[in-house]
Coordinates of C-alpha atoms and ligand atoms in Angstrom, one line a residue:
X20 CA 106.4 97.4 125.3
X21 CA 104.0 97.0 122.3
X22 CA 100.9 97.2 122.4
X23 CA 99.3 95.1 119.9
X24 CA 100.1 91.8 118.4
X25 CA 101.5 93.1 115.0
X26 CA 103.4 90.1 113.1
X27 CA 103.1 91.6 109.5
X28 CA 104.6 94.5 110.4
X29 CA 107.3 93.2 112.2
X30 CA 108.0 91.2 108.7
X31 CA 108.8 94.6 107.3
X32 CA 112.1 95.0 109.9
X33 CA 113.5 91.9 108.0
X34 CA 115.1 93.1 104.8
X35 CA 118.4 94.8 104.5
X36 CA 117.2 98.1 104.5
X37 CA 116.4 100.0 107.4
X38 CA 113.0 99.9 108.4
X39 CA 110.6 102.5 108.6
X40 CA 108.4 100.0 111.5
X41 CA 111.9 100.1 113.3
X42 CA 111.5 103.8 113.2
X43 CA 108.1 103.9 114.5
X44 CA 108.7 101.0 117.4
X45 CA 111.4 103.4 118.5
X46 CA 109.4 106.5 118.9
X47 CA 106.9 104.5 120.4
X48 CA 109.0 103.9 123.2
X49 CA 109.0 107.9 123.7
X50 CA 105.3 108.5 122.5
X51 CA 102.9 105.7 122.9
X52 CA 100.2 107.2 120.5
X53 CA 103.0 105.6 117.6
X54 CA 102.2 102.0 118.9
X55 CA 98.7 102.9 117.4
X56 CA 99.7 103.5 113.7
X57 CA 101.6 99.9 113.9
X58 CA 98.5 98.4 115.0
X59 CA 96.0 100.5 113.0
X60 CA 98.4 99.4 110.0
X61 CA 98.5 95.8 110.3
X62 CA 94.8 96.1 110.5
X63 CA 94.9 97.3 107.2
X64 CA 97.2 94.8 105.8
X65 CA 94.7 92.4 107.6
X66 CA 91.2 93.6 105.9
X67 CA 93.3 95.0 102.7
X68 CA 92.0 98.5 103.0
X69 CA 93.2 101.6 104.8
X70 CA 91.6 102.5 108.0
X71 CA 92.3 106.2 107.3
X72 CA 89.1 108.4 106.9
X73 CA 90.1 110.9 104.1
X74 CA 90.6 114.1 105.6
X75 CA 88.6 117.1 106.0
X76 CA 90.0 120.5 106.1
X77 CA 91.5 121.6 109.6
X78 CA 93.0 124.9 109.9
X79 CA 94.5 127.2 112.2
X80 CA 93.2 130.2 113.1
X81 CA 93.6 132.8 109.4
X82 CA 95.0 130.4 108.0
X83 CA 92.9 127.6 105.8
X84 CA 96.3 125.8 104.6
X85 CA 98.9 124.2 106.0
X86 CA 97.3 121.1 107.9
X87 CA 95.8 118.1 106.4
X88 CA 93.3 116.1 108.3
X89 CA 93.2 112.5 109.1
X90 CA 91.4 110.3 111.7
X91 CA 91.3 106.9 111.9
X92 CA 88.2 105.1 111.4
X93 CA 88.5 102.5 114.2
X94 CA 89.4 105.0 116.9
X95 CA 87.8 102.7 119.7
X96 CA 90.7 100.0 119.0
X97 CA 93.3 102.4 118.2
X98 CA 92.4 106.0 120.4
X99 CA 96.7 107.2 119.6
X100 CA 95.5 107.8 116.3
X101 CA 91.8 109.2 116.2
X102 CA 93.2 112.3 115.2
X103 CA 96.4 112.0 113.3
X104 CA 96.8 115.4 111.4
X105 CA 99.9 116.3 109.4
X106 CA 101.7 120.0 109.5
X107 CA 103.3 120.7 106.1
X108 CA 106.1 123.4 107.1
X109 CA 107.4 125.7 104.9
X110 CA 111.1 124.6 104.1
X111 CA 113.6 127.4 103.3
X112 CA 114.7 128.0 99.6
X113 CA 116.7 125.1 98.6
X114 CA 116.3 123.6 101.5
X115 CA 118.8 125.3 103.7
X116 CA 117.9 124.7 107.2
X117 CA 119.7 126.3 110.4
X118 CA 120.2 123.2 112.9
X119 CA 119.6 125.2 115.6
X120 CA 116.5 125.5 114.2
X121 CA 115.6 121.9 113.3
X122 CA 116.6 121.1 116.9
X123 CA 113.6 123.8 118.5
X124 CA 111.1 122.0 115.4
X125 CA 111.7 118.3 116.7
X126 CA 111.2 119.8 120.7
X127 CA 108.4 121.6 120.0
X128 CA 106.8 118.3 117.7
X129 CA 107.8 116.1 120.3
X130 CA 105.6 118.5 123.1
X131 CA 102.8 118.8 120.6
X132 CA 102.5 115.8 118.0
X133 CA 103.8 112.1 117.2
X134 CA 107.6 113.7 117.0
X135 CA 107.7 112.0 113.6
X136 CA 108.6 114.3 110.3
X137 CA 109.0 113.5 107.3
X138 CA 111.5 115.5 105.1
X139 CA 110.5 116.0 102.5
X140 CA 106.6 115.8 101.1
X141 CA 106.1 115.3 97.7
X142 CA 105.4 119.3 97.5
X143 CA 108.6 119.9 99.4
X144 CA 107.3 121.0 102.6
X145 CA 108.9 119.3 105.7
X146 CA 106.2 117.1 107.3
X147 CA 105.1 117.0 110.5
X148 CA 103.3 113.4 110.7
X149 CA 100.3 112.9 113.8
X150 CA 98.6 115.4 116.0
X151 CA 95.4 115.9 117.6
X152 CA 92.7 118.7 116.6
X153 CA 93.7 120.7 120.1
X154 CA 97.0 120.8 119.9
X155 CA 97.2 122.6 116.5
X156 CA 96.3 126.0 117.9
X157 CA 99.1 125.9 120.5
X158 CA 101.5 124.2 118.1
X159 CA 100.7 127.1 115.5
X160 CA 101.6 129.9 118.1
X161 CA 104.9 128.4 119.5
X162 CA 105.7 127.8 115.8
X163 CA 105.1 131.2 114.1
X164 CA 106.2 133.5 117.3
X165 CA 109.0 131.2 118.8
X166 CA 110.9 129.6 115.8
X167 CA 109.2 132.2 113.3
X168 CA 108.3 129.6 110.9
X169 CA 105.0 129.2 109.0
X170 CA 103.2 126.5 108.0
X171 CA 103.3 125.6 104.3
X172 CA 100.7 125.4 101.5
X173 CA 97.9 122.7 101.6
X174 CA 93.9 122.7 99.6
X175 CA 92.9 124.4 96.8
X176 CA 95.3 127.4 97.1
X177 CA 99.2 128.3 96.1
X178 CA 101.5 125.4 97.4
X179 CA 104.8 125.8 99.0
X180 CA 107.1 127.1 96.1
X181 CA 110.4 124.7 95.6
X182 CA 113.5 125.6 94.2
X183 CA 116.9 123.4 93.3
X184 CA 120.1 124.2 94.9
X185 CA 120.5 127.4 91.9
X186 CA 123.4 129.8 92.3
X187 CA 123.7 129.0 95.7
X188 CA 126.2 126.1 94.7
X189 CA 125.7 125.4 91.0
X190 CA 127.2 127.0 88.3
X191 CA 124.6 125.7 85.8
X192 CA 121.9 127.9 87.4
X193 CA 121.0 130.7 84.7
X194 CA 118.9 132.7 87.4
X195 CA 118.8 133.0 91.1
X196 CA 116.3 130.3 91.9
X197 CA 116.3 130.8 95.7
X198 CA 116.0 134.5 95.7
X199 CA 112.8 133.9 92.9
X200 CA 111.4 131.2 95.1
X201 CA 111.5 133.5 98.4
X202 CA 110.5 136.2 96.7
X203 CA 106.9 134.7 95.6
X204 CA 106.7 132.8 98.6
X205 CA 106.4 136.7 100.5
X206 CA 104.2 137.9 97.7
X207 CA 101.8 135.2 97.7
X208 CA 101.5 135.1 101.3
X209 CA 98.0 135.5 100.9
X210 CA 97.6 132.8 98.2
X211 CA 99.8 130.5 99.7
X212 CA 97.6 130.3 103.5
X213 CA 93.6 130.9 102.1
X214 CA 92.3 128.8 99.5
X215 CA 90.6 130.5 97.0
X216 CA 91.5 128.6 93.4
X217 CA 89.5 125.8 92.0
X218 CA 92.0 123.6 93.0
X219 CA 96.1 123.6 94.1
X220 CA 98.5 125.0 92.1
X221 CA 102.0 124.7 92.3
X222 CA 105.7 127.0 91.5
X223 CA 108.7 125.4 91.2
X224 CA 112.1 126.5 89.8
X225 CA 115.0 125.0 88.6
X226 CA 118.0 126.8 87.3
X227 CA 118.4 125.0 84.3
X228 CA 117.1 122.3 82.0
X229 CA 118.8 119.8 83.9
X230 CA 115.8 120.6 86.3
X231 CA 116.9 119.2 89.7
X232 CA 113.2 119.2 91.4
X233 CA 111.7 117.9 88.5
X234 CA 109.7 121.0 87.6
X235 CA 108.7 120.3 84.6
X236 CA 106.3 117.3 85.8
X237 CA 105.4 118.3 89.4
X238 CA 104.0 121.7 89.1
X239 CA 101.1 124.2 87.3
X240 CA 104.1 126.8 86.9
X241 CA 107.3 126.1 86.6
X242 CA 110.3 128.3 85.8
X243 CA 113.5 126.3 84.5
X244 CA 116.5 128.2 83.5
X245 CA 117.8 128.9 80.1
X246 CA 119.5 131.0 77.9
X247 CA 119.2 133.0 74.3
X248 CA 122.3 132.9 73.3
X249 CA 125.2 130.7 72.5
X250 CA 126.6 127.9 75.1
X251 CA 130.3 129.3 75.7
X252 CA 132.6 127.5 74.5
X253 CA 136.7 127.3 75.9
X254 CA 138.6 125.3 73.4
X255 CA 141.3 124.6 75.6
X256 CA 139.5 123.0 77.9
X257 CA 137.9 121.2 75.1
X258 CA 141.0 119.7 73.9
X259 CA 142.3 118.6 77.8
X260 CA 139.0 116.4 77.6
X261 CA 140.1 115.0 74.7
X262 CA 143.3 113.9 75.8
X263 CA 142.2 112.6 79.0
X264 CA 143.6 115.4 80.6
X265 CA 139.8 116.4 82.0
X266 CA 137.7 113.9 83.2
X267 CA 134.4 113.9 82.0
X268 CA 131.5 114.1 83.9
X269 CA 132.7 116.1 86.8
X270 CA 134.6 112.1 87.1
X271 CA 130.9 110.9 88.0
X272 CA 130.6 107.5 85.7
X273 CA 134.2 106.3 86.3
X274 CA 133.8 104.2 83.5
X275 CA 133.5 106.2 80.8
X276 CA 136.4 108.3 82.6
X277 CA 138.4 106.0 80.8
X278 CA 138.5 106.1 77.3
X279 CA 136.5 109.3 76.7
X280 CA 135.2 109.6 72.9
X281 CA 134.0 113.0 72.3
X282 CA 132.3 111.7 69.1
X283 CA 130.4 108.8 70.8
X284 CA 130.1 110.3 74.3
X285 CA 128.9 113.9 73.5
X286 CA 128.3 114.8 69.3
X287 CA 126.6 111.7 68.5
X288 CA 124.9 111.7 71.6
X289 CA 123.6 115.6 70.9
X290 CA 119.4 115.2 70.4
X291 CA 120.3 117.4 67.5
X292 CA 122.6 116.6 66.0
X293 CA 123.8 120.2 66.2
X294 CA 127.3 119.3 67.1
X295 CA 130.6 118.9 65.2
X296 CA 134.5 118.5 65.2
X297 CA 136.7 121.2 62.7
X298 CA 140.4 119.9 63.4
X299 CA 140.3 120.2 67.3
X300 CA 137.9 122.7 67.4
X301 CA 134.2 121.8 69.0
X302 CA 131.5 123.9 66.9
X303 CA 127.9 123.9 68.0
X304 CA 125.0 125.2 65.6
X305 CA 123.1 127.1 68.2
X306 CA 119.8 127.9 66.2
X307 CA 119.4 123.7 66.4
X308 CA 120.5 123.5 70.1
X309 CA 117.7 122.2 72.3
X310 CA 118.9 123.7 75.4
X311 CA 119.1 119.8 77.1
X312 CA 122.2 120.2 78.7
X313 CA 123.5 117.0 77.6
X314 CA 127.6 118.5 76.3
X315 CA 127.5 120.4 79.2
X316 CA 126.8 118.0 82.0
X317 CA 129.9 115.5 79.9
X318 CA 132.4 118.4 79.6
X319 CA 131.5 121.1 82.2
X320 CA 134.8 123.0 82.2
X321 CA 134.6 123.2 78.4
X322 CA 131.1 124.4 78.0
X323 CA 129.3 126.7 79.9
X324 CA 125.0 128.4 79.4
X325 CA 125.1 131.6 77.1
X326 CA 125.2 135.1 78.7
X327 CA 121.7 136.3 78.3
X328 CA 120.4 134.0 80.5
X329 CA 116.8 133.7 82.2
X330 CA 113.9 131.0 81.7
X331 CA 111.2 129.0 79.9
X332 CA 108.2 129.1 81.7
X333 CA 106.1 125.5 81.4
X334 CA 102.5 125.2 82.8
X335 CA 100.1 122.2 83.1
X336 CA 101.6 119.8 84.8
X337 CA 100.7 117.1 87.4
X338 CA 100.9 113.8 88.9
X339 CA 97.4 112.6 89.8
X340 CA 96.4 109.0 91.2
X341 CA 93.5 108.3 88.7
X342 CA 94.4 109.6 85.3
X343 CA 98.2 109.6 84.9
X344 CA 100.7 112.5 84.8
X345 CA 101.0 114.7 82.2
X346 CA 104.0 116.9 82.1
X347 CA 104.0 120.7 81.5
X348 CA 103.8 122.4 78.4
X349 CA 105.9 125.2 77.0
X350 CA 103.8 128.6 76.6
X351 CA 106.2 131.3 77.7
X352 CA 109.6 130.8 76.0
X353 CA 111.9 132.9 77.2
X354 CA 111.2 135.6 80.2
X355 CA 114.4 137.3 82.4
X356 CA 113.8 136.5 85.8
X357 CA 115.3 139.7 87.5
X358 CA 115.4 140.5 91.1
X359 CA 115.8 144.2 91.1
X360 CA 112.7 144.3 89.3
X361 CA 110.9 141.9 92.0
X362 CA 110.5 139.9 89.0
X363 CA 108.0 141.8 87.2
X364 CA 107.9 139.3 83.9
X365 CA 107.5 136.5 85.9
X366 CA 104.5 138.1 88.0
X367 CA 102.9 139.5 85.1
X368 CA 103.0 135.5 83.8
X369 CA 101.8 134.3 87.1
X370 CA 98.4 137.0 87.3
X371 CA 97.5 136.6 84.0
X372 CA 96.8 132.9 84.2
X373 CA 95.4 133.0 87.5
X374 CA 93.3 135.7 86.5
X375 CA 92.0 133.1 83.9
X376 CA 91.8 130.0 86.2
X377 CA 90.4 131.2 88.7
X378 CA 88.0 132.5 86.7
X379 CA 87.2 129.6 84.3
X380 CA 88.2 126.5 86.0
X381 CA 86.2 124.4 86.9
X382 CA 86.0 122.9 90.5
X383 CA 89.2 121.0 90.9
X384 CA 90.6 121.5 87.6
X385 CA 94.1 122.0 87.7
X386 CA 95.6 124.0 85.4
X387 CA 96.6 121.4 82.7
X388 CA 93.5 120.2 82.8
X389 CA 92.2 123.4 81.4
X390 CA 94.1 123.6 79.2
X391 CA 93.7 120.8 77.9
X392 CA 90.1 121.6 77.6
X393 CA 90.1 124.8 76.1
X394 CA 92.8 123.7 73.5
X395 CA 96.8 125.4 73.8
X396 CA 95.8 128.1 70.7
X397 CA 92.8 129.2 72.8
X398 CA 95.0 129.2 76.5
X399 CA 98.0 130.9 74.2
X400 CA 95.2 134.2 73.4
X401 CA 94.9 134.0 76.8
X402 CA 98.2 134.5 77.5
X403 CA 98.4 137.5 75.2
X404 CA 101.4 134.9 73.5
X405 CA 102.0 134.2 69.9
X406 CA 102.0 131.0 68.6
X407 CA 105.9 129.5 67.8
X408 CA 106.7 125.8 66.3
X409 CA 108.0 125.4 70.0
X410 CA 104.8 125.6 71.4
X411 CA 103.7 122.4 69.3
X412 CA 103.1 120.0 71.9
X413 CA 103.3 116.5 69.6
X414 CA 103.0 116.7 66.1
X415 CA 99.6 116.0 64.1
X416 CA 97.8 116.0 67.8
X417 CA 95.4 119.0 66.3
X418 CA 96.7 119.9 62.7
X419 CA 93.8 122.1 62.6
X420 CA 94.2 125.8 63.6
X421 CA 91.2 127.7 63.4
X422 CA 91.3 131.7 61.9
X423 CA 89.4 134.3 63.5
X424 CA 87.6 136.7 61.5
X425 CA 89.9 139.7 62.8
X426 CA 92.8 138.2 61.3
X427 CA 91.7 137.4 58.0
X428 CA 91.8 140.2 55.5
X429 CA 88.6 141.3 54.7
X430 CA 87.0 138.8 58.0
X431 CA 84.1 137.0 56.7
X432 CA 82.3 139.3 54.3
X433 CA 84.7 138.3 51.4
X434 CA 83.4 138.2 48.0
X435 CA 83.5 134.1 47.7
X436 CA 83.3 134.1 43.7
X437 CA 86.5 136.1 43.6
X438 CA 87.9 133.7 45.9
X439 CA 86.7 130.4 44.1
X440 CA 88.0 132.3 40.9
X441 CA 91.5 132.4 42.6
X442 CA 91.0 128.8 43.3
X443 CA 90.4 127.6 40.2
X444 CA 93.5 128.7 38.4
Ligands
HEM26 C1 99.4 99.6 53.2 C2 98.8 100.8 53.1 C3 99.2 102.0 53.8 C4 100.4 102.3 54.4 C5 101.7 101.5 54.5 C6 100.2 103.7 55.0 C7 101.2 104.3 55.6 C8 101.1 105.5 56.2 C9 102.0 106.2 57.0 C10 103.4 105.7 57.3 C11 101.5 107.4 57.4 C12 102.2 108.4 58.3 C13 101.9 108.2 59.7 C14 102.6 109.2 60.5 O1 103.7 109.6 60.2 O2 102.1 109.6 61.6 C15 100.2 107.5 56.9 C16 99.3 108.5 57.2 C17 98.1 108.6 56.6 N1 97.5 107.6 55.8 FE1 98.2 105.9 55.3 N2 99.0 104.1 54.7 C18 98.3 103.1 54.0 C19 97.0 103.1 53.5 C20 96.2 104.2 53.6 C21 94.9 104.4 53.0 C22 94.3 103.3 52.1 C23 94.5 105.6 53.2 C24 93.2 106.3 52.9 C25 92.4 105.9 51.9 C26 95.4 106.3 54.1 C27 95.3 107.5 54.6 C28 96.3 108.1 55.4 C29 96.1 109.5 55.9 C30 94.9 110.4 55.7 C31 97.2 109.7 56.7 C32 97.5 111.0 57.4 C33 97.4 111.0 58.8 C34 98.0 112.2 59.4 O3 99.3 112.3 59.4 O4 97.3 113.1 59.9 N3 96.5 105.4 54.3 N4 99.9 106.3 56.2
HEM27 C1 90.7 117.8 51.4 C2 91.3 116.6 51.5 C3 92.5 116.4 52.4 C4 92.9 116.9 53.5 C5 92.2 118.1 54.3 C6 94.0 116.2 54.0 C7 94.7 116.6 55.2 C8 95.9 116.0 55.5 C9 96.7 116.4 56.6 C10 96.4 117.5 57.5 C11 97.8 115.6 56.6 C12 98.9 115.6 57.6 C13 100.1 116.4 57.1 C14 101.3 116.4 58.0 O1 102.1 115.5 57.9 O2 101.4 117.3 58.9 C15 97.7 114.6 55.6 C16 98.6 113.7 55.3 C17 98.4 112.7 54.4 N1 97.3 112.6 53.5 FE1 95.8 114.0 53.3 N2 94.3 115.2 53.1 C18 93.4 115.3 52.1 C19 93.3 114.4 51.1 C20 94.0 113.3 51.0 C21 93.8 112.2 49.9 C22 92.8 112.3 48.9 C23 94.8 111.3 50.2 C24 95.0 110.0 49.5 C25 94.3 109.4 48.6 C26 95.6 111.7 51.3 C27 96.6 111.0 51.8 C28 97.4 111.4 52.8 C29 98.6 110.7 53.3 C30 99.1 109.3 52.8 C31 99.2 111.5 54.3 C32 100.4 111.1 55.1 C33 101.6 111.9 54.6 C34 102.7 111.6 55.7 O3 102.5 112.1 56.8 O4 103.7 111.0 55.3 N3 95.1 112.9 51.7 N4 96.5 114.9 54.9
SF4_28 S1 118.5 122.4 88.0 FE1 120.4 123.0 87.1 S2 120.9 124.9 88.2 FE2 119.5 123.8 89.5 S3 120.8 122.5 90.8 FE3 120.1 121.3 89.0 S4 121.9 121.4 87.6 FE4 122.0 123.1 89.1
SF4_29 S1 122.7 121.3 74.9 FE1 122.0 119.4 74.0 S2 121.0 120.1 72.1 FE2 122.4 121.7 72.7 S3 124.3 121.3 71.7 FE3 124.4 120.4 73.8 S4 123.8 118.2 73.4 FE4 123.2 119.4 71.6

């Protein structure tokens, strides 16, 4: 039965869609504390403002990550919710779960917590919504020594790393995404569960430009899939398309299944313009290719990523509430991201900008944002990187590149008359 008089809510059952307040009345029935968020919600929707207190850090014992605090601020009326902390779990690379093992996770939520999840955060991790202060302790132990699962990244530290699908099950993936996020998920154990960085800072890897977990505008460092050389081309295959022999698209937009135009649907659609028809044969220009991926998502069994394959390496970017996202920007162009070497190129990337950060950011400054002070040609010395077109961010944003004295011949103790003689001429 429910325990408080909520008729906004109940507005939100109405529509077509299902309804999360259907959800929550549901679980309710199980866990009473749930009736509480209904109520403490239409409270809010009532007085137009949230009822939430902002947080507070509570941890588990070693760990400072992983749990973010909430309490209500009218715990007298609704006492379900006075503490109503969220777990972030660690998900598995790519999001592979055991069911087995989702099966012990909802038992063990339902003993300890609210038994609502959430799956998936905006950071990836799967959510575990509602819980008071003492039952994290408990809930910690059963969920590291029963299920052997951690708890994911939260604060200023290394968040849960994220990764597409990759080889697993795509045959766009230009490096093993999964093995690359597991792999600095164990490194960075340490970085990952004890804030020490100004602020959060964020991995995620897709396996190619088409960039499946949207790396390039969720996370400090992100690693998306490319490749040097030239996209392979099978003519054959080429030609079925343009018969209508090969669907294109995988067959994904029926419509355009149809009456497939090579010309219209992939050349002229090429950011480019680096594509062309001789007779029946499809020739690319790779110097001008722009790696988007566009020919090869239209006409997958003709084209294909180049051999040496590894990835671009963006940083900077992030979504905040108050001052608009900003997406990452290239600094690293090309890196191989090799497993047998526990991706040494990749970790020397990573060290050598934390190493910076963490040294001159400022309190919660994320890594863009530093960048963005210090200026890209000042974050690129950092980097130990040198400077390529690529790295231009927009055109005529600074057209003003400043020498230093080591690089000009002579530094600053040149004879000026002999230069203004030169000058003049
Ligand atoms: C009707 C008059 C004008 C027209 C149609 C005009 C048009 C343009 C255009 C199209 C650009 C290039 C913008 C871009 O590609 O980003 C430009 C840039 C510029 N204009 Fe004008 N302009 C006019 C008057 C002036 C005057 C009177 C001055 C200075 C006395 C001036 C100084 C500049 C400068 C310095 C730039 C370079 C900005 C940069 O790219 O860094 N313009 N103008
Ligand atoms: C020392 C003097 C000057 C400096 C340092 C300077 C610098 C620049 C720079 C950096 C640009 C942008 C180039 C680019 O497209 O990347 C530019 C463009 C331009 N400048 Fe100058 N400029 C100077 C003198 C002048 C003068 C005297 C005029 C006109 C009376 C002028 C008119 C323009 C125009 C119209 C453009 C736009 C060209 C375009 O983008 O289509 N500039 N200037
Ligand atoms: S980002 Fe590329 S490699 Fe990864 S799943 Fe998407 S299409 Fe496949
Ligand atoms: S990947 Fe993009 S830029 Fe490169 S050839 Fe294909 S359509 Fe053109």
């Amino acid at each position: 039965m429910p325990k408080h008089e909520t008729p906004l809510m109940d507005d939100l059952e109405k529509g077509p869609w299902p309804s999360f307040v259907s959800d929550l009345k549901r679980q309710a029935e199980k866990n009473p504390q749930c009736w509480d968020i209904i109520g403490q919600m239409e409270l809010s929707f009532k007085d137009r403002m949230t009822h939430w207190k902002h947080g507070g850090i509570v941890g588990v014992f070693g760990y400072g990550g992983g749990i973010v605090g909430r309490y209500s601020d009218v715990p007298e009326q609704f006492p379900g919710v006075a503490h109503f902390h969220t777990v972030r779990l660690n998900q598995p690379s790519s999001k592979f779960y055991r069911t087995d093992l989702l099966r012990k996770m909802c038992d063990l939520w339902e003993k300890r917590g609210s038994g609502m999840t959430n799956l998936h955060g905006s950071t990836g991790d799967l959510i575990l919504l509602g819980t008071r202060t003492e039952e994290l302790e408990p809930l910690f132990y059963d969920l590291t020594h029963d299920l052997e699962w951690d708890l994911g990244g939260s604060g200023s530290n290394l968040r849960t790393p994220e990764c597409c699908i990759g080889k697993a099950r795509c045959e766009w993936s230009c490096y093993d995404t999964q093995a690359t996020c597991h792999g600095m998920t164990m490194k960075y154990q340490d970085e990952i569960h004890r804030p020490a960085f100004p602020y959060k800072f964020k991995f995620k890897f897709s396996g190619c430009p088409n960039d499946c977990v949207a790396a390039i505008a969720r996370s400090d460092l992100s690693a998306i899939g490319t490749w040097r050389d030239n996209i392979r081309i099978n003519q054959d295959e080429v030609k079925k398309y343009i018969s209508g022999e090969n669907v294109p698209n995988g067959g994904g937009i029926p419509a355009k299944a149809k009456k497939f135009d090579i010309q219209k649907e992939v050349i002229d659609l090429c950011p480019t313009g680096c594509m062309w028809m001789e007779g029946d044969a499809l020739k690319i220009d790779d110097a001008e290719c722009t790696r988007c991926m566009h020919c090869l998502n239209v006409m997958p069994k003709a084209l294909r990523p180049g051999v040496d394959q590894g990835a671009s390496v963006m940083m900077g970017a992030k979504a905040p509430i108050l001052d608009g996202a900003q997406l990452g920007t290239l600094v690293v162009p090309f890196i191989k991201m090799d497993p047998d070497n526990e991706f040494e190129e990749l970790v020397d990337v990573i060290e050598k900008c934390w190493d910076y950060w963490m040294e001159h950011g400022k309190n919660r400054e994320r890594l863009g944002e530093t960048i963005q002070r210090i200026g890209l040609p000042t974050f690129l010395r950092v980097m130990e990187i040198e400077p390529i077109p690529q790295h231009v961010k927009e055109p005529r944003s600074n057209p003003y590149v400043f020498w230093r004295e080591e690089e000009v011949e002579g530094g600053w103790q040149r004879d000026v008359k002999e230069f203004r003689k030169k000058h003049a001429q």
